[in-house]
């Protein structure tokens, strides 16, 4: 890239930085005063004219300064060479906060709340998908001779508890046999495979356990099937109202809130996050969602041992602190993966 192009990018970078900080259109005089660009005001004005002609910046009102366009933000994000690292104290605080979570639900809720606070945007995390989860253990506890507590624990840390009324009593010998059959059908299998194995158990069970297994397998299959309405945790939605003016046309913020309520839109945006540590940034129309045209989505995958369990990220107006947001999303995702790996 030529020195002229490098200089123009520095002008663009300065415009992005100042506009994110002030919300005000930026003029050439302001750029020269605030940034050590090493050139005259006339040169900066010429560079801004070229950037505007190429679609990287725009003039919102006559006689006003310039603001970045979606294309300008994209150029800025693509050329971020250094993402602001979190301090050791920040990293330690994040890890300690997440490690205090008592189970998967609590860890994910804490992660979303933390990410919303760090970025001052809407944070979202996807529950581990059924296709990615494996049954670590199935525990069967007799509450009384005719009632059982089933506890399903997955490798992602999710714990599901279900009560089963057997309609008949079961002795210790049959209870031990039931534990063995359920463990053999489920332990170490992905949820979909475990569900299929459990559904077949009554067909091959001893006659005296068939009715019990029908009741137990019915409850377990329902537990193992993924429930779409439980797949997302959101936090910091109120942060959108703080930046309502950034969403442009009247009603735009309402459309964003409606899209968040639908959840399927957000799940679609997170679906591309396939590798832990790989950050995806979609700016404005790149979201390919009409309601989200005034927003940017910064997302990544979180997981255990290189396997992606789900996606997470933040959503906010295109006028956001991209370096800081990218750093926060990457850090929280990494630490959520580490916490889940230890459980």
mmCIF file of C-alpha atoms in Angstrom:
data_model
loop_
_atom_site.group_PDB
_atom_site.id
_atom_site.type_symbol
_atom_site.label_atom_id
_atom_site.label_comp_id
_atom_site.label_asym_id
_atom_site.label_seq_id
_atom_site.Cartn_x
_atom_site.Cartn_y
_atom_site.Cartn_z
ATOM 1 C CA UNK A 1 0.000 0.000 0.000
ATOM 2 C CA UNK A 2 1.354 3.428 -0.922
ATOM 3 C CA UNK A 3 2.222 6.112 1.625
ATOM 4 C CA UNK A 4 -0.716 8.187 0.340
ATOM 5 C CA UNK A 5 -3.118 5.322 1.022
ATOM 6 C CA UNK A 6 -1.562 4.765 4.442
ATOM 7 C CA UNK A 7 -2.022 8.437 5.272
ATOM 8 C CA UNK A 8 -5.646 8.385 4.147
ATOM 9 C CA UNK A 9 -6.284 5.356 6.333
ATOM 10 C CA UNK A 10 -4.818 7.263 9.269
ATOM 11 C CA UNK A 11 -7.262 10.069 8.516
ATOM 12 C CA UNK A 12 -10.094 7.537 8.396
ATOM 13 C CA UNK A 13 -8.896 5.922 11.634
ATOM 14 C CA UNK A 14 -8.852 9.336 13.331
ATOM 15 C CA UNK A 15 -12.374 10.126 12.102
ATOM 16 C CA UNK A 16 -13.657 6.774 13.397
ATOM 17 C CA UNK A 17 -11.967 7.229 16.787
ATOM 18 C CA UNK A 18 -13.256 10.771 17.277
ATOM 19 C CA UNK A 19 -16.774 10.028 16.079
ATOM 20 C CA UNK A 20 -17.085 6.982 18.363
ATOM 21 C CA UNK A 21 -15.915 9.130 21.288
ATOM 22 C CA UNK A 22 -17.924 12.295 20.607
ATOM 23 C CA UNK A 23 -20.918 11.346 18.411
ATOM 24 C CA UNK A 24 -20.161 14.570 16.501
ATOM 25 C CA UNK A 25 -19.189 14.884 12.808
ATOM 26 C CA UNK A 26 -15.448 15.506 12.480
ATOM 27 C CA UNK A 27 -13.893 18.373 10.496
ATOM 28 C CA UNK A 28 -10.384 18.700 9.078
ATOM 29 C CA UNK A 29 -9.390 21.384 11.577
ATOM 30 C CA UNK A 30 -10.336 19.128 14.478
ATOM 31 C CA UNK A 31 -8.325 16.250 13.023
ATOM 32 C CA UNK A 32 -5.198 18.384 12.677
ATOM 33 C CA UNK A 33 -5.567 19.712 16.242
ATOM 34 C CA UNK A 34 -6.216 16.337 17.891
ATOM 35 C CA UNK A 35 -4.016 13.982 15.891
ATOM 36 C CA UNK A 36 -0.390 14.127 14.872
ATOM 37 C CA UNK A 37 -0.991 13.410 11.190
ATOM 38 C CA UNK A 38 2.162 15.186 10.024
ATOM 39 C CA UNK A 39 0.457 17.019 7.146
ATOM 40 C CA UNK A 40 -1.290 20.350 6.583
ATOM 41 C CA UNK A 41 -5.004 21.043 6.933
ATOM 42 C CA UNK A 42 -5.220 21.352 3.137
ATOM 43 C CA UNK A 43 -3.829 17.844 2.682
ATOM 44 C CA UNK A 44 -6.259 16.465 5.270
ATOM 45 C CA UNK A 45 -9.154 18.188 3.468
ATOM 46 C CA UNK A 46 -8.040 16.619 0.177
ATOM 47 C CA UNK A 47 -7.754 13.196 1.820
ATOM 48 C CA UNK A 48 -11.233 13.572 3.309
ATOM 49 C CA UNK A 49 -12.601 14.504 -0.127
ATOM 50 C CA UNK A 50 -11.114 11.321 -1.596
ATOM 51 C CA UNK A 51 -12.417 9.194 1.309
ATOM 52 C CA UNK A 52 -15.872 10.685 0.817
ATOM 53 C CA UNK A 53 -15.791 10.068 -2.939
ATOM 54 C CA UNK A 54 -14.821 6.439 -2.303
ATOM 55 C CA UNK A 55 -17.670 5.967 0.178
ATOM 56 C CA UNK A 56 -15.675 5.637 3.406
ATOM 57 C CA UNK A 57 -17.049 8.781 5.049
ATOM 58 C CA UNK A 58 -20.128 10.945 4.533
ATOM 59 C CA UNK A 59 -21.378 14.426 5.334
ATOM 60 C CA UNK A 60 -24.656 14.132 7.279
ATOM 61 C CA UNK A 61 -25.514 17.832 6.917
ATOM 62 C CA UNK A 62 -24.382 20.724 4.775
ATOM 63 C CA UNK A 63 -21.417 22.603 6.289
ATOM 64 C CA UNK A 64 -20.878 19.860 8.882
ATOM 65 C CA UNK A 65 -17.934 17.550 9.365
ATOM 66 C CA UNK A 66 -17.748 13.921 8.241
ATOM 67 C CA UNK A 67 -18.799 10.629 9.842
ATOM 68 C CA UNK A 68 -17.766 7.075 8.945
ATOM 69 C CA UNK A 69 -20.003 4.975 6.702
ATOM 70 C CA UNK A 70 -20.480 1.214 7.035
ATOM 71 C CA UNK A 71 -17.778 0.857 4.379
ATOM 72 C CA UNK A 72 -15.486 3.065 6.434
ATOM 73 C CA UNK A 73 -16.067 1.034 9.584
ATOM 74 C CA UNK A 74 -15.362 -2.143 7.612
ATOM 75 C CA UNK A 75 -12.052 -0.764 6.333
ATOM 76 C CA UNK A 76 -11.155 0.268 9.874
ATOM 77 C CA UNK A 77 -12.011 -3.155 11.352
ATOM 78 C CA UNK A 78 -10.179 -5.050 8.598
ATOM 79 C CA UNK A 79 -7.003 -3.099 9.323
ATOM 80 C CA UNK A 80 -7.021 -3.261 13.110
ATOM 81 C CA UNK A 81 -3.487 -4.459 13.755
ATOM 82 C CA UNK A 82 -3.586 -4.321 17.530
ATOM 83 C CA UNK A 83 -6.578 -5.092 19.719
ATOM 84 C CA UNK A 84 -6.350 -3.494 23.131
ATOM 85 C CA UNK A 85 -5.380 -6.312 25.521
ATOM 86 C CA UNK A 86 -7.130 -6.666 28.848
ATOM 87 C CA UNK A 87 -5.022 -5.951 31.902
ATOM 88 C CA UNK A 88 -4.018 -8.843 34.223
ATOM 89 C CA UNK A 89 -6.422 -7.444 36.831
ATOM 90 C CA UNK A 90 -9.293 -7.415 34.308
ATOM 91 C CA UNK A 91 -8.536 -10.974 33.200
ATOM 92 C CA UNK A 92 -8.343 -12.180 36.799
ATOM 93 C CA UNK A 93 -11.622 -10.472 37.693
ATOM 94 C CA UNK A 94 -13.387 -12.046 34.696
ATOM 95 C CA UNK A 95 -12.130 -15.541 35.547
ATOM 96 C CA UNK A 96 -13.033 -15.269 39.232
ATOM 97 C CA UNK A 97 -16.515 -13.966 38.399
ATOM 98 C CA UNK A 98 -17.218 -16.798 35.947
ATOM 99 C CA UNK A 99 -15.732 -19.507 38.167
ATOM 100 C CA UNK A 100 -18.235 -18.527 40.866
ATOM 101 C CA UNK A 101 -21.059 -19.811 38.664
ATOM 102 C CA UNK A 102 -22.726 -22.830 40.237
ATOM 103 C CA UNK A 103 -23.771 -24.515 36.988
ATOM 104 C CA UNK A 104 -23.943 -23.980 33.227
ATOM 105 C CA UNK A 105 -26.962 -21.683 33.444
ATOM 106 C CA UNK A 106 -25.261 -19.495 36.036
ATOM 107 C CA UNK A 107 -21.958 -19.361 34.120
ATOM 108 C CA UNK A 108 -23.714 -18.250 30.915
ATOM 109 C CA UNK A 109 -25.832 -15.662 32.729
ATOM 110 C CA UNK A 110 -22.718 -14.287 34.407
ATOM 111 C CA UNK A 111 -20.882 -14.207 31.063
ATOM 112 C CA UNK A 112 -23.660 -12.228 29.394
ATOM 113 C CA UNK A 113 -23.940 -9.769 32.278
ATOM 114 C CA UNK A 114 -20.189 -9.260 32.314
ATOM 115 C CA UNK A 115 -19.927 -8.781 28.551
ATOM 116 C CA UNK A 116 -22.767 -6.248 28.574
ATOM 117 C CA UNK A 117 -20.993 -4.281 31.320
ATOM 118 C CA UNK A 118 -17.608 -4.365 29.559
ATOM 119 C CA UNK A 119 -18.925 -3.242 26.165
ATOM 120 C CA UNK A 120 -22.042 -1.238 27.156
ATOM 121 C CA UNK A 121 -23.889 -3.065 24.407
ATOM 122 C CA UNK A 122 -26.382 -5.930 24.240
ATOM 123 C CA UNK A 123 -24.640 -9.221 24.993
ATOM 124 C CA UNK A 124 -25.933 -12.606 23.863
ATOM 125 C CA UNK A 125 -24.787 -16.177 24.379
ATOM 126 C CA UNK A 126 -26.143 -19.341 22.821
ATOM 127 C CA UNK A 127 -26.661 -22.415 24.957
ATOM 128 C CA UNK A 128 -24.511 -25.372 23.893
ATOM 129 C CA UNK A 129 -26.298 -27.000 20.973
ATOM 130 C CA UNK A 130 -27.609 -30.529 21.330
ATOM 131 C CA UNK A 131 -25.415 -31.708 18.481
ATOM 132 C CA UNK A 132 -22.315 -30.600 20.392
ATOM 133 C CA UNK A 133 -23.190 -31.925 23.868
ATOM 134 C CA UNK A 134 -22.333 -35.357 25.241
ATOM 135 C CA UNK A 135 -23.889 -37.130 28.206
ATOM 136 C CA UNK A 136 -21.242 -37.386 30.903
ATOM 137 C CA UNK A 137 -23.388 -39.279 33.404
ATOM 138 C CA UNK A 138 -26.956 -40.303 34.200
ATOM 139 C CA UNK A 139 -27.796 -40.665 37.882
ATOM 140 C CA UNK A 140 -30.930 -42.458 39.119
ATOM 141 C CA UNK A 141 -32.036 -41.706 42.679
ATOM 142 C CA UNK A 142 -34.965 -43.478 44.374
ATOM 143 C CA UNK A 143 -36.934 -40.866 46.303
ATOM 144 C CA UNK A 144 -39.297 -43.621 47.379
ATOM 145 C CA UNK A 145 -40.039 -47.114 45.977
ATOM 146 C CA UNK A 146 -42.377 -45.657 43.333
ATOM 147 C CA UNK A 147 -40.708 -42.360 42.456
ATOM 148 C CA UNK A 148 -37.324 -41.637 40.856
ATOM 149 C CA UNK A 149 -35.167 -38.552 40.368
ATOM 150 C CA UNK A 150 -33.216 -38.609 37.084
ATOM 151 C CA UNK A 151 -30.155 -36.374 36.838
ATOM 152 C CA UNK A 152 -28.549 -35.941 33.395
ATOM 153 C CA UNK A 153 -25.107 -34.275 33.365
ATOM 154 C CA UNK A 154 -23.461 -33.262 30.080
ATOM 155 C CA UNK A 155 -19.860 -32.461 29.251
ATOM 156 C CA UNK A 156 -20.840 -28.807 28.846
ATOM 157 C CA UNK A 157 -21.823 -28.624 32.508
ATOM 158 C CA UNK A 158 -25.563 -28.662 31.952
ATOM 159 C CA UNK A 159 -27.519 -30.498 34.641
ATOM 160 C CA UNK A 160 -31.140 -31.519 34.027
ATOM 161 C CA UNK A 161 -33.255 -33.036 36.788
ATOM 162 C CA UNK A 162 -36.550 -34.823 36.168
ATOM 163 C CA UNK A 163 -39.008 -36.643 38.417
ATOM 164 C CA UNK A 164 -40.638 -39.884 37.266
ATOM 165 C CA UNK A 165 -43.637 -41.499 38.924
ATOM 166 C CA UNK A 166 -43.356 -45.216 38.150
ATOM 167 C CA UNK A 167 -46.933 -46.258 38.873
ATOM 168 C CA UNK A 168 -45.515 -49.271 40.725
ATOM 169 C CA UNK A 169 -42.804 -50.026 43.259
ATOM 170 C CA UNK A 170 -39.263 -51.006 42.281
ATOM 171 C CA UNK A 171 -36.824 -52.940 44.489
ATOM 172 C CA UNK A 172 -33.092 -52.353 44.874
ATOM 173 C CA UNK A 173 -32.154 -55.121 42.455
ATOM 174 C CA UNK A 174 -34.345 -53.751 39.669
ATOM 175 C CA UNK A 175 -33.144 -50.212 40.436
ATOM 176 C CA UNK A 176 -29.543 -51.328 39.967
ATOM 177 C CA UNK A 177 -30.489 -53.006 36.673
ATOM 178 C CA UNK A 178 -32.255 -49.826 35.527
ATOM 179 C CA UNK A 179 -29.169 -47.726 36.340
ATOM 180 C CA UNK A 180 -26.985 -50.095 34.337
ATOM 181 C CA UNK A 181 -29.245 -50.021 31.266
ATOM 182 C CA UNK A 182 -29.600 -46.235 31.272
ATOM 183 C CA UNK A 183 -25.871 -45.709 31.778
ATOM 184 C CA UNK A 184 -25.036 -48.097 28.950
ATOM 185 C CA UNK A 185 -27.483 -46.362 26.624
ATOM 186 C CA UNK A 186 -26.467 -42.778 27.410
ATOM 187 C CA UNK A 187 -23.007 -42.317 28.950
ATOM 188 C CA UNK A 188 -20.456 -40.865 26.504
ATOM 189 C CA UNK A 189 -22.980 -40.334 23.695
ATOM 190 C CA UNK A 190 -24.066 -37.144 21.972
ATOM 191 C CA UNK A 191 -27.539 -36.075 23.068
ATOM 192 C CA UNK A 192 -29.203 -37.086 19.819
ATOM 193 C CA UNK A 193 -27.632 -40.559 19.914
ATOM 194 C CA UNK A 194 -28.438 -40.940 23.615
ATOM 195 C CA UNK A 195 -32.055 -40.030 22.942
ATOM 196 C CA UNK A 196 -32.320 -42.685 20.230
ATOM 197 C CA UNK A 197 -30.720 -45.339 22.455
ATOM 198 C CA UNK A 198 -33.041 -44.571 25.379
ATOM 199 C CA UNK A 199 -36.110 -44.733 23.128
ATOM 200 C CA UNK A 200 -35.163 -48.298 22.130
ATOM 201 C CA UNK A 201 -34.626 -49.598 25.683
ATOM 202 C CA UNK A 202 -38.230 -50.700 26.422
ATOM 203 C CA UNK A 203 -38.185 -53.017 23.384
ATOM 204 C CA UNK A 204 -35.302 -55.047 24.820
ATOM 205 C CA UNK A 205 -36.061 -54.763 28.549
ATOM 206 C CA UNK A 206 -37.023 -57.653 30.839
ATOM 207 C CA UNK A 207 -40.825 -57.868 31.074
ATOM 208 C CA UNK A 208 -40.957 -56.707 34.711
ATOM 209 C CA UNK A 209 -39.016 -53.507 33.834
ATOM 210 C CA UNK A 210 -40.740 -52.687 30.559
ATOM 211 C CA UNK A 211 -43.432 -50.412 32.006
ATOM 212 C CA UNK A 212 -40.849 -48.634 34.190
ATOM 213 C CA UNK A 213 -38.560 -48.077 31.217
ATOM 214 C CA UNK A 214 -41.407 -46.724 29.096
ATOM 215 C CA UNK A 215 -42.081 -44.047 31.730
ATOM 216 C CA UNK A 216 -38.401 -43.302 32.277
ATOM 217 C CA UNK A 217 -37.475 -43.194 28.588
ATOM 218 C CA UNK A 218 -40.403 -40.898 27.776
ATOM 219 C CA UNK A 219 -39.143 -38.344 30.308
ATOM 220 C CA UNK A 220 -35.508 -38.686 29.221
ATOM 221 C CA UNK A 221 -36.211 -38.311 25.507
ATOM 222 C CA UNK A 222 -38.105 -35.089 26.224
ATOM 223 C CA UNK A 223 -35.170 -33.898 28.349
ATOM 224 C CA UNK A 224 -32.554 -34.716 25.709
ATOM 225 C CA UNK A 225 -34.395 -32.997 22.859
ATOM 226 C CA UNK A 226 -33.221 -29.433 22.404
ATOM 227 C CA UNK A 227 -35.712 -26.692 23.224
ATOM 228 C CA UNK A 228 -35.165 -23.710 20.868
ATOM 229 C CA UNK A 229 -36.782 -21.254 23.257
ATOM 230 C CA UNK A 230 -34.035 -21.958 25.809
ATOM 231 C CA UNK A 231 -31.111 -21.449 23.469
ATOM 232 C CA UNK A 232 -30.264 -17.804 24.091
ATOM 233 C CA UNK A 233 -29.398 -15.672 27.081
ATOM 234 C CA UNK A 234 -29.463 -11.882 26.574
ATOM 235 C CA UNK A 235 -28.139 -9.132 28.793
ATOM 236 C CA UNK A 236 -27.819 -5.359 28.665
ATOM 237 C CA UNK A 237 -30.808 -4.722 26.397
ATOM 238 C CA UNK A 238 -31.304 -1.404 28.194
ATOM 239 C CA UNK A 239 -27.962 -0.284 26.759
ATOM 240 C CA UNK A 240 -29.689 0.126 23.384
ATOM 241 C CA UNK A 241 -31.869 2.935 24.680
ATOM 242 C CA UNK A 242 -28.780 4.822 25.839
ATOM 243 C CA UNK A 243 -27.689 5.023 22.189
ATOM 244 C CA UNK A 244 -31.132 5.324 20.601
ATOM 245 C CA UNK A 245 -30.050 8.237 18.385
ATOM 246 C CA UNK A 246 -27.358 6.070 16.770
ATOM 247 C CA UNK A 247 -29.954 3.863 15.099
ATOM 248 C CA UNK A 248 -30.954 6.536 12.624
ATOM 249 C CA UNK A 249 -34.537 6.615 11.443
ATOM 250 C CA UNK A 250 -37.443 6.741 13.906
ATOM 251 C CA UNK A 251 -38.608 3.226 14.717
ATOM 252 C CA UNK A 252 -35.227 1.629 13.985
ATOM 253 C CA UNK A 253 -34.563 0.890 17.646
ATOM 254 C CA UNK A 254 -37.981 -0.726 17.987
ATOM 255 C CA UNK A 255 -37.176 -3.003 15.035
ATOM 256 C CA UNK A 256 -33.905 -4.052 16.651
ATOM 257 C CA UNK A 257 -35.698 -4.868 19.915
ATOM 258 C CA UNK A 258 -38.302 -6.902 18.028
ATOM 259 C CA UNK A 259 -35.549 -8.850 16.271
ATOM 260 C CA UNK A 260 -33.937 -9.615 19.630
ATOM 261 C CA UNK A 261 -37.259 -10.897 20.949
ATOM 262 C CA UNK A 262 -37.612 -13.244 17.980
ATOM 263 C CA UNK A 263 -34.202 -14.767 18.839
ATOM 264 C CA UNK A 264 -34.073 -16.744 15.579
ATOM 265 C CA UNK A 265 -32.513 -13.680 13.932
ATOM 266 C CA UNK A 266 -29.768 -13.551 16.543
ATOM 267 C CA UNK A 267 -29.185 -17.311 16.333
ATOM 268 C CA UNK A 268 -28.675 -16.945 12.601
ATOM 269 C CA UNK A 269 -26.092 -14.199 13.142
ATOM 270 C CA UNK A 270 -24.225 -16.358 15.668
ATOM 271 C CA UNK A 271 -24.301 -19.447 13.459
ATOM 272 C CA UNK A 272 -21.199 -18.414 11.513
ATOM 273 C CA UNK A 273 -19.060 -18.414 14.666
ATOM 274 C CA UNK A 274 -17.521 -21.842 14.130
ATOM 275 C CA UNK A 275 -14.100 -21.535 15.731
ATOM 276 C CA UNK A 276 -13.228 -20.432 19.258
ATOM 277 C CA UNK A 277 -10.996 -17.376 19.074
ATOM 278 C CA UNK A 278 -12.070 -16.372 15.553
ATOM 279 C CA UNK A 279 -13.943 -13.068 15.747
ATOM 280 C CA UNK A 280 -16.610 -12.199 13.171
ATOM 281 C CA UNK A 281 -17.698 -8.575 12.731
ATOM 282 C CA UNK A 282 -20.811 -7.755 10.707
ATOM 283 C CA UNK A 283 -21.458 -4.083 10.094
ATOM 284 C CA UNK A 284 -24.797 -2.588 9.046
ATOM 285 C CA UNK A 285 -26.166 -4.238 5.910
ATOM 286 C CA UNK A 286 -23.628 -7.075 6.275
ATOM 287 C CA UNK A 287 -25.999 -8.587 8.851
ATOM 288 C CA UNK A 288 -28.372 -9.247 5.921
ATOM 289 C CA UNK A 289 -31.267 -8.588 8.292
ATOM 290 C CA UNK A 290 -33.506 -5.637 7.488
ATOM 291 C CA UNK A 291 -34.211 -4.822 11.146
ATOM 292 C CA UNK A 292 -30.484 -4.792 11.896
ATOM 293 C CA UNK A 293 -29.291 -2.363 9.211
ATOM 294 C CA UNK A 294 -28.211 0.191 11.803
ATOM 295 C CA UNK A 295 -26.349 -2.300 13.972
ATOM 296 C CA UNK A 296 -23.066 -4.149 14.150
ATOM 297 C CA UNK A 297 -22.625 -7.651 15.572
ATOM 298 C CA UNK A 298 -19.281 -8.812 16.989
ATOM 299 C CA UNK A 299 -19.367 -12.567 17.631
ATOM 300 C CA UNK A 300 -17.245 -15.627 18.221
ATOM 301 C CA UNK A 301 -17.577 -19.237 19.307
ATOM 302 C CA UNK A 302 -16.878 -20.589 22.761
ATOM 303 C CA UNK A 303 -16.002 -24.163 23.455
ATOM 304 C CA UNK A 304 -14.003 -26.906 25.133
ATOM 305 C CA UNK A 305 -10.893 -28.603 23.739
ATOM 306 C CA UNK A 306 -11.279 -26.932 20.354
ATOM 307 C CA UNK A 307 -14.935 -27.977 19.944
ATOM 308 C CA UNK A 308 -17.441 -25.143 19.505
ATOM 309 C CA UNK A 309 -20.360 -25.440 21.919
ATOM 310 C CA UNK A 310 -22.186 -22.279 20.880
ATOM 311 C CA UNK A 311 -21.835 -18.690 19.768
ATOM 312 C CA UNK A 312 -21.698 -15.480 21.752
ATOM 313 C CA UNK A 313 -21.156 -11.803 21.119
ATOM 314 C CA UNK A 314 -22.522 -8.298 21.344
ATOM 315 C CA UNK A 315 -24.911 -6.218 19.287
ATOM 316 C CA UNK A 316 -24.988 -2.448 19.157
ATOM 317 C CA UNK A 317 -25.028 0.554 16.831
ATOM 318 C CA UNK A 318 -22.403 0.748 14.090
ATOM 319 C CA UNK A 319 -20.818 3.574 16.091
ATOM 320 C CA UNK A 320 -19.059 1.346 18.604
ATOM 321 C CA UNK A 321 -15.584 0.866 20.050
ATOM 322 C CA UNK A 322 -14.550 -2.007 17.778
ATOM 323 C CA UNK A 323 -11.079 -2.705 19.239
ATOM 324 C CA UNK A 324 -12.379 -2.749 22.809
ATOM 325 C CA UNK A 325 -15.472 -4.758 21.889
ATOM 326 C CA UNK A 326 -13.472 -7.367 19.976
ATOM 327 C CA UNK A 327 -11.071 -7.751 22.915
ATOM 328 C CA UNK A 328 -13.920 -8.162 25.423
ATOM 329 C CA UNK A 329 -15.826 -10.698 23.316
ATOM 330 C CA UNK A 330 -12.682 -12.761 22.746
ATOM 331 C CA UNK A 331 -11.708 -12.705 26.428
ATOM 332 C CA UNK A 332 -15.104 -13.637 27.868
ATOM 333 C CA UNK A 333 -15.584 -16.417 25.302
ATOM 334 C CA UNK A 334 -12.152 -17.858 26.084
ATOM 335 C CA UNK A 335 -12.727 -17.828 29.830
ATOM 336 C CA UNK A 336 -16.210 -19.349 29.561
ATOM 337 C CA UNK A 337 -14.621 -22.215 27.633
ATOM 338 C CA UNK A 338 -11.947 -22.633 30.303
ATOM 339 C CA UNK A 339 -14.514 -22.655 33.122
ATOM 340 C CA UNK A 340 -16.671 -25.252 31.363
ATOM 341 C CA UNK A 341 -13.625 -27.415 30.619
ATOM 342 C CA UNK A 342 -12.857 -27.645 34.329
ATOM 343 C CA UNK A 343 -16.315 -28.992 35.196
#
